[in-house]
mmCIF file of C-alpha atoms in Angstrom:
data_model
loop_
_atom_site.group_PDB
_atom_site.id
_atom_site.type_symbol
_atom_site.label_atom_id
_atom_site.label_comp_id
_atom_site.label_asym_id
_atom_site.label_seq_id
_atom_site.Cartn_x
_atom_site.Cartn_y
_atom_site.Cartn_z
ATOM 1 C CA GLY A 1 13.357 9.065 27.736
ATOM 2 C CA ALA A 2 10.537 7.244 28.279
ATOM 3 C CA GLY A 3 9.106 6.251 25.722
ATOM 4 C CA VAL A 4 9.172 3.472 23.404
ATOM 5 C CA SER A 5 12.790 4.189 21.265
ATOM 6 C CA GLN A 6 12.802 2.391 17.908
ATOM 7 C CA SER A 7 15.686 1.617 16.285
ATOM 8 C CA PRO A 8 17.303 3.086 13.591
ATOM 9 C CA ARG A 9 15.015 4.785 11.327
ATOM 10 C CA TYR A 10 15.057 4.363 8.365
ATOM 11 C CA LYS A 11 16.592 0.738 7.047
ATOM 12 C CA VAL A 12 17.623 0.260 3.454
ATOM 13 C CA ALA A 13 17.830 -4.248 2.186
ATOM 14 C CA LYS A 14 17.874 -5.285 -1.219
ATOM 15 C CA ARG A 15 15.261 -7.568 -2.009
ATOM 16 C CA GLY A 16 15.948 -11.256 -0.671
ATOM 17 C CA ARG A 17 17.529 -9.913 2.291
ATOM 18 C CA ASP A 18 16.667 -10.664 5.658
ATOM 19 C CA VAL A 19 16.680 -7.736 7.888
ATOM 20 C CA ALA A 20 16.544 -6.606 11.788
ATOM 21 C CA LEU A 21 14.518 -3.792 13.881
ATOM 22 C CA ARG A 22 14.971 -3.145 17.461
ATOM 23 C CA CYS A 23 12.048 -2.177 19.283
ATOM 24 C CA ASP A 24 13.240 -0.692 23.712
ATOM 25 C CA SER A 25 9.547 -0.200 25.167
ATOM 26 C CA ILE A 26 8.769 1.265 28.061
ATOM 27 C CA SER A 27 9.838 0.142 31.264
ATOM 28 C CA GLY A 28 7.483 -2.113 33.017
ATOM 29 C CA HIS A 29 5.517 -2.926 30.398
ATOM 30 C CA VAL A 30 4.781 -6.801 30.332
ATOM 31 C CA THR A 31 2.983 -6.814 26.684
ATOM 32 C CA LEU A 32 5.115 -6.047 23.443
ATOM 33 C CA TYR A 33 3.202 -4.927 19.515
ATOM 34 C CA TRP A 34 4.714 -4.811 16.324
ATOM 35 C CA TYR A 35 2.981 -3.181 13.497
ATOM 36 C CA ARG A 36 3.125 -2.657 10.164
ATOM 37 C CA GLN A 37 2.006 0.508 8.415
ATOM 38 C CA THR A 38 1.469 0.805 4.208
ATOM 39 C CA LEU A 39 -0.241 3.063 2.847
ATOM 40 C CA GLY A 40 -2.632 0.610 0.287
ATOM 41 C CA GLN A 41 -3.191 -1.144 3.700
ATOM 42 C CA GLY A 42 -3.533 0.998 7.175
ATOM 43 C CA SER A 43 -2.026 -0.685 10.675
ATOM 44 C CA GLU A 44 -1.871 -4.625 10.865
ATOM 45 C CA VAL A 45 -0.193 -6.675 13.388
ATOM 46 C CA LEU A 46 2.728 -9.160 12.915
ATOM 47 C CA THR A 47 3.584 -9.672 16.028
ATOM 48 C CA TYR A 48 2.681 -9.796 19.666
ATOM 49 C CA SER A 49 4.543 -11.142 22.980
ATOM 50 C CA GLN A 50 3.001 -10.991 26.740
ATOM 51 C CA SER A 51 5.669 -11.216 29.534
ATOM 52 C CA ASP A 52 8.729 -12.626 29.918
ATOM 53 C CA ALA A 53 7.786 -14.988 26.265
ATOM 54 C CA GLN A 54 10.643 -14.936 24.192
ATOM 55 C CA ARG A 55 8.821 -15.635 21.389
ATOM 56 C CA ASP A 56 6.652 -14.050 19.069
ATOM 57 C CA LYS A 57 2.577 -14.912 18.835
ATOM 58 C CA SER A 58 2.619 -13.915 14.782
ATOM 59 C CA GLY A 59 -0.112 -12.403 13.821
ATOM 60 C CA ARG A 60 0.040 -13.558 10.488
ATOM 61 C CA PRO A 61 0.500 -15.822 8.111
ATOM 62 C CA SER A 62 3.405 -15.511 6.735
ATOM 63 C CA GLY A 63 6.788 -17.736 8.233
ATOM 64 C CA ARG A 64 8.824 -14.703 7.397
ATOM 65 C CA PHE A 65 8.495 -12.111 10.369
ATOM 66 C CA SER A 66 9.070 -13.140 13.590
ATOM 67 C CA ALA A 67 10.140 -11.971 17.024
ATOM 68 C CA GLU A 68 12.581 -12.167 20.034
ATOM 69 C CA ARG A 69 12.308 -10.755 23.400
ATOM 70 C CA PRO A 70 15.989 -11.094 24.826
ATOM 71 C CA GLU A 71 14.461 -8.568 27.626
ATOM 72 C CA ARG A 72 11.627 -7.837 28.420
ATOM 73 C CA SER A 73 11.334 -4.599 27.860
ATOM 74 C CA VAL A 74 13.572 -4.981 24.311
ATOM 75 C CA SER A 75 12.350 -6.908 20.535
ATOM 76 C CA THR A 76 13.554 -7.800 17.592
ATOM 77 C CA LEU A 77 11.692 -8.169 15.371
ATOM 78 C CA LYS A 78 13.406 -10.255 12.119
ATOM 79 C CA ILE A 79 12.435 -9.820 8.235
ATOM 80 C CA GLN A 80 13.506 -13.058 6.416
ATOM 81 C CA ARG A 81 14.141 -12.168 2.713
ATOM 82 C CA THR A 82 12.734 -9.297 2.337
ATOM 83 C CA GLU A 83 10.426 -8.369 -0.457
ATOM 84 C CA GLN A 84 9.542 -4.684 -2.329
ATOM 85 C CA GLY A 85 5.918 -5.528 -0.682
ATOM 86 C CA ASP A 86 7.703 -5.646 2.328
ATOM 87 C CA SER A 87 8.414 -1.350 2.246
ATOM 88 C CA ALA A 88 6.605 0.113 5.156
ATOM 89 C CA VAL A 89 6.736 1.622 8.888
ATOM 90 C CA TYR A 90 7.004 -1.162 10.904
ATOM 91 C CA LEU A 91 5.277 0.053 14.503
ATOM 92 C CA CYS A 92 7.036 -1.176 18.089
ATOM 93 C CA ALA A 93 4.197 -0.937 20.409
ATOM 94 C CA SER A 94 3.778 -1.755 24.230
ATOM 95 C CA SER A 95 1.753 -1.762 27.116
ATOM 96 C CA GLN A 96 1.019 -2.440 30.794
ATOM 97 C CA GLY A 97 -1.414 -5.366 30.495
ATOM 98 C CA CYS A 98 -4.352 -6.565 28.361
ATOM 99 C CA ASN A 99 -6.205 -3.377 29.057
ATOM 100 C CA GLN A 100 -4.184 -1.027 29.466
ATOM 101 C CA PRO A 101 -3.664 0.907 25.860
ATOM 102 C CA GLN A 102 -0.226 0.515 23.553
ATOM 103 C CA HIS A 103 2.096 3.324 23.245
ATOM 104 C CA PHE A 104 3.860 3.286 20.384
ATOM 105 C CA GLY A 105 7.332 4.185 19.034
ATOM 106 C CA ASP A 106 7.924 6.410 16.023
ATOM 107 C CA GLY A 107 8.142 3.557 13.346
ATOM 108 C CA THR A 108 11.014 2.141 11.143
ATOM 109 C CA ARG A 109 11.464 3.467 8.115
ATOM 110 C CA LEU A 110 11.881 0.385 6.012
ATOM 111 C CA SER A 111 12.773 0.515 2.010
ATOM 112 C CA ILE A 112 13.092 -2.829 0.294
ATOM 113 C CA LEU A 113 14.980 -2.179 -3.236
ATOM 114 C CA GLU B 18 -13.065 -11.478 9.215
ATOM 115 C CA ASP B 19 -12.598 -8.262 12.169
ATOM 116 C CA LYS B 20 -13.324 -4.958 10.484
ATOM 117 C CA VAL B 21 -13.603 -1.537 11.488
ATOM 118 C CA VAL B 22 -14.164 1.507 9.325
ATOM 119 C CA GLN B 23 -13.663 5.211 9.503
ATOM 120 C CA SER B 24 -15.302 8.162 7.961
ATOM 121 C CA PRO B 25 -14.449 9.969 6.555
ATOM 122 C CA LEU B 26 -10.803 9.851 5.090
ATOM 123 C CA SER B 27 -10.036 12.850 4.615
ATOM 124 C CA LEU B 28 -11.409 16.003 5.678
ATOM 125 C CA VAL B 29 -10.642 19.547 4.931
ATOM 126 C CA VAL B 30 -11.794 22.364 8.350
ATOM 127 C CA HIS B 31 -11.327 25.243 8.698
ATOM 128 C CA GLU B 32 -9.612 26.659 12.183
ATOM 129 C CA GLY B 33 -12.677 27.475 14.774
ATOM 130 C CA ASP B 34 -14.455 24.056 13.408
ATOM 131 C CA THR B 35 -16.635 21.538 15.518
ATOM 132 C CA VAL B 36 -15.677 17.961 13.821
ATOM 133 C CA THR B 37 -16.877 14.373 14.119
ATOM 134 C CA LEU B 38 -15.565 11.696 13.682
ATOM 135 C CA ASN B 39 -16.513 7.572 12.612
ATOM 136 C CA CYS B 40 -15.469 4.682 13.726
ATOM 137 C CA SER B 41 -18.005 1.068 13.045
ATOM 138 C CA TYR B 42 -15.884 -1.680 13.804
ATOM 139 C CA GLU B 43 -17.027 -5.502 14.186
ATOM 140 C CA VAL B 44 -15.637 -7.652 15.418
ATOM 141 C CA THR B 45 -15.633 -10.781 17.292
ATOM 142 C CA ASN B 46 -15.391 -10.890 21.570
ATOM 143 C CA PHE B 47 -14.891 -6.756 21.354
ATOM 144 C CA ARG B 48 -12.817 -5.174 24.326
ATOM 145 C CA SER B 49 -12.415 -1.819 23.515
ATOM 146 C CA LEU B 50 -11.904 0.920 21.647
ATOM 147 C CA LEU B 51 -8.686 3.088 21.011
ATOM 148 C CA TRP B 52 -8.226 6.426 19.421
ATOM 149 C CA TYR B 53 -5.098 7.646 18.061
ATOM 150 C CA LYS B 54 -3.655 10.536 16.562
ATOM 151 C CA GLN B 55 -0.839 10.726 14.504
ATOM 152 C CA GLU B 56 0.874 13.167 12.625
ATOM 153 C CA LYS B 57 4.760 12.411 11.324
ATOM 154 C CA LYS B 58 5.498 9.785 13.925
ATOM 155 C CA ALA B 59 4.106 8.377 16.122
ATOM 156 C CA PRO B 60 0.198 7.420 17.006
ATOM 157 C CA THR B 61 -0.041 9.385 20.256
ATOM 158 C CA PHE B 62 -2.987 7.676 22.422
ATOM 159 C CA LEU B 63 -6.219 9.099 23.260
ATOM 160 C CA PHE B 64 -8.821 7.668 24.544
ATOM 161 C CA MET B 65 -9.893 3.960 25.644
ATOM 162 C CA LEU B 66 -13.922 3.779 25.197
ATOM 163 C CA THR B 67 -15.218 0.441 26.855
ATOM 164 C CA SER B 68 -18.467 1.551 27.437
ATOM 165 C CA SER B 69 -21.134 1.925 26.534
ATOM 166 C CA GLY B 70 -22.790 5.501 26.412
ATOM 167 C CA ILE B 71 -19.747 6.737 29.004
ATOM 168 C CA GLU B 72 -18.577 10.318 27.464
ATOM 169 C CA LYS B 73 -14.373 10.612 27.851
ATOM 170 C CA LYS B 74 -13.132 14.104 27.321
ATOM 171 C CA SER B 75 -9.796 14.715 27.152
ATOM 172 C CA GLY B 76 -9.833 19.469 26.565
ATOM 173 C CA ARG B 77 -11.568 20.057 23.095
ATOM 174 C CA LEU B 78 -11.476 16.100 22.125
ATOM 175 C CA SER B 79 -14.126 13.846 23.186
ATOM 176 C CA SER B 80 -15.277 10.716 22.210
ATOM 177 C CA ILE B 81 -18.020 7.668 23.279
ATOM 178 C CA LEU B 82 -18.851 4.478 22.521
ATOM 179 C CA ASP B 83 -22.213 3.053 21.198
ATOM 180 C CA LYS B 84 -22.099 -0.391 22.155
ATOM 181 C CA LYS B 85 -25.827 -1.761 20.333
ATOM 182 C CA GLU B 86 -25.356 -0.116 16.894
ATOM 183 C CA LEU B 87 -20.912 -1.172 17.549
ATOM 184 C CA PHE B 88 -18.850 2.591 16.562
ATOM 185 C CA SER B 89 -17.469 5.106 18.236
ATOM 186 C CA ILE B 90 -17.528 8.894 17.979
ATOM 187 C CA LEU B 91 -14.513 11.705 18.071
ATOM 188 C CA ASN B 92 -15.518 14.597 18.969
ATOM 189 C CA ILE B 93 -13.238 18.316 17.794
ATOM 190 C CA THR B 94 -14.276 22.222 19.022
ATOM 191 C CA ALA B 95 -12.686 24.708 17.939
ATOM 192 C CA THR B 96 -10.629 23.295 15.472
ATOM 193 C CA GLN B 97 -6.849 24.847 15.731
ATOM 194 C CA THR B 98 -4.355 23.985 12.929
ATOM 195 C CA GLY B 99 -2.465 21.833 15.479
ATOM 196 C CA ASP B 100 -5.059 19.420 14.653
ATOM 197 C CA SER B 101 -4.393 18.577 11.754
ATOM 198 C CA ALA B 102 -3.318 14.668 11.209
ATOM 199 C CA VAL B 103 -4.435 10.864 11.194
ATOM 200 C CA TYR B 104 -6.457 10.246 12.821
ATOM 201 C CA LEU B 105 -6.863 6.835 14.195
ATOM 202 C CA CYS B 106 -9.522 4.320 14.990
ATOM 203 C CA ALA B 107 -8.414 0.304 16.462
ATOM 204 C CA ALA B 108 -10.312 -2.349 18.670
ATOM 205 C CA VAL B 109 -9.439 -4.554 20.955
ATOM 206 C CA LYS B 110 -10.650 -8.065 21.555
ATOM 207 C CA GLU B 111 -10.951 -9.839 24.785
ATOM 208 C CA THR B 112 -8.835 -13.210 22.803
ATOM 209 C CA SER B 113 -5.574 -12.888 20.492
ATOM 210 C CA GLY B 114 -3.441 -11.255 23.170
ATOM 211 C CA SER B 115 -5.317 -7.885 22.916
ATOM 212 C CA ARG B 116 -3.634 -6.896 19.341
ATOM 213 C CA LEU B 117 -4.538 -3.785 18.090
ATOM 214 C CA THR B 118 -7.710 -4.017 14.508
ATOM 215 C CA PHE B 119 -6.516 -0.724 12.676
ATOM 216 C CA GLY B 120 -9.717 1.583 10.743
ATOM 217 C CA GLU B 121 -7.533 3.067 7.538
ATOM 218 C CA GLY B 122 -7.769 5.815 9.407
ATOM 219 C CA THR B 123 -8.902 10.150 9.031
ATOM 220 C CA GLN B 124 -6.782 12.103 7.347
ATOM 221 C CA LEU B 125 -7.925 14.851 8.928
ATOM 222 C CA THR B 126 -6.610 19.123 7.363
ATOM 223 C CA VAL B 127 -7.326 22.854 9.567
ATOM 224 C CA ASN B 128 -7.338 25.523 8.081
ATOM 225 C CA PRO B 129 -5.440 27.970 9.583
#
């Protein structure tokens, strides 16, 4: 379809391992965001990138989260040295621009054992 | 620190009831407020509110923003079981790349 697509839908990893989550945004959207949803902390932004920037602008102080954007409509969220507290749903969203609403993918549910 | 607070956190009503969901915000360089509906998967966009006092409507849903009192409400009239979902409110800043600051959400359950 024409929406935001994320893969995989579910991911299980052992604590300490690195994981990579993929997002295919809507064609033509320039800004891309990664959010994390947990029961205890709600939804919070992790990273975002604008237009042709391939590197993210991290919304979080932790250096373990980073995103790369090899193509305008593709982003990969990388989490290094995963911790059990990283277990959450990771949502990707994109928008046409700063004054446009963000549209979300279905998310990747990550479980860290 | 930027903050978005939604109330109530949980609400159970019967079909046909009207509900009002509240969202208050304390956000520096505020630009706009968005409402999303989240069922089992992705949050789906409902409204974007930028100007104060202008009601936005979509079917049985409507929303309005008060930039003086720093809050927004989402109204749903004649509720249906399909309205059961988490409703998320999020603020957008002028700066910081327009990323969203979310409230915790209101879990709405509409019983038949």
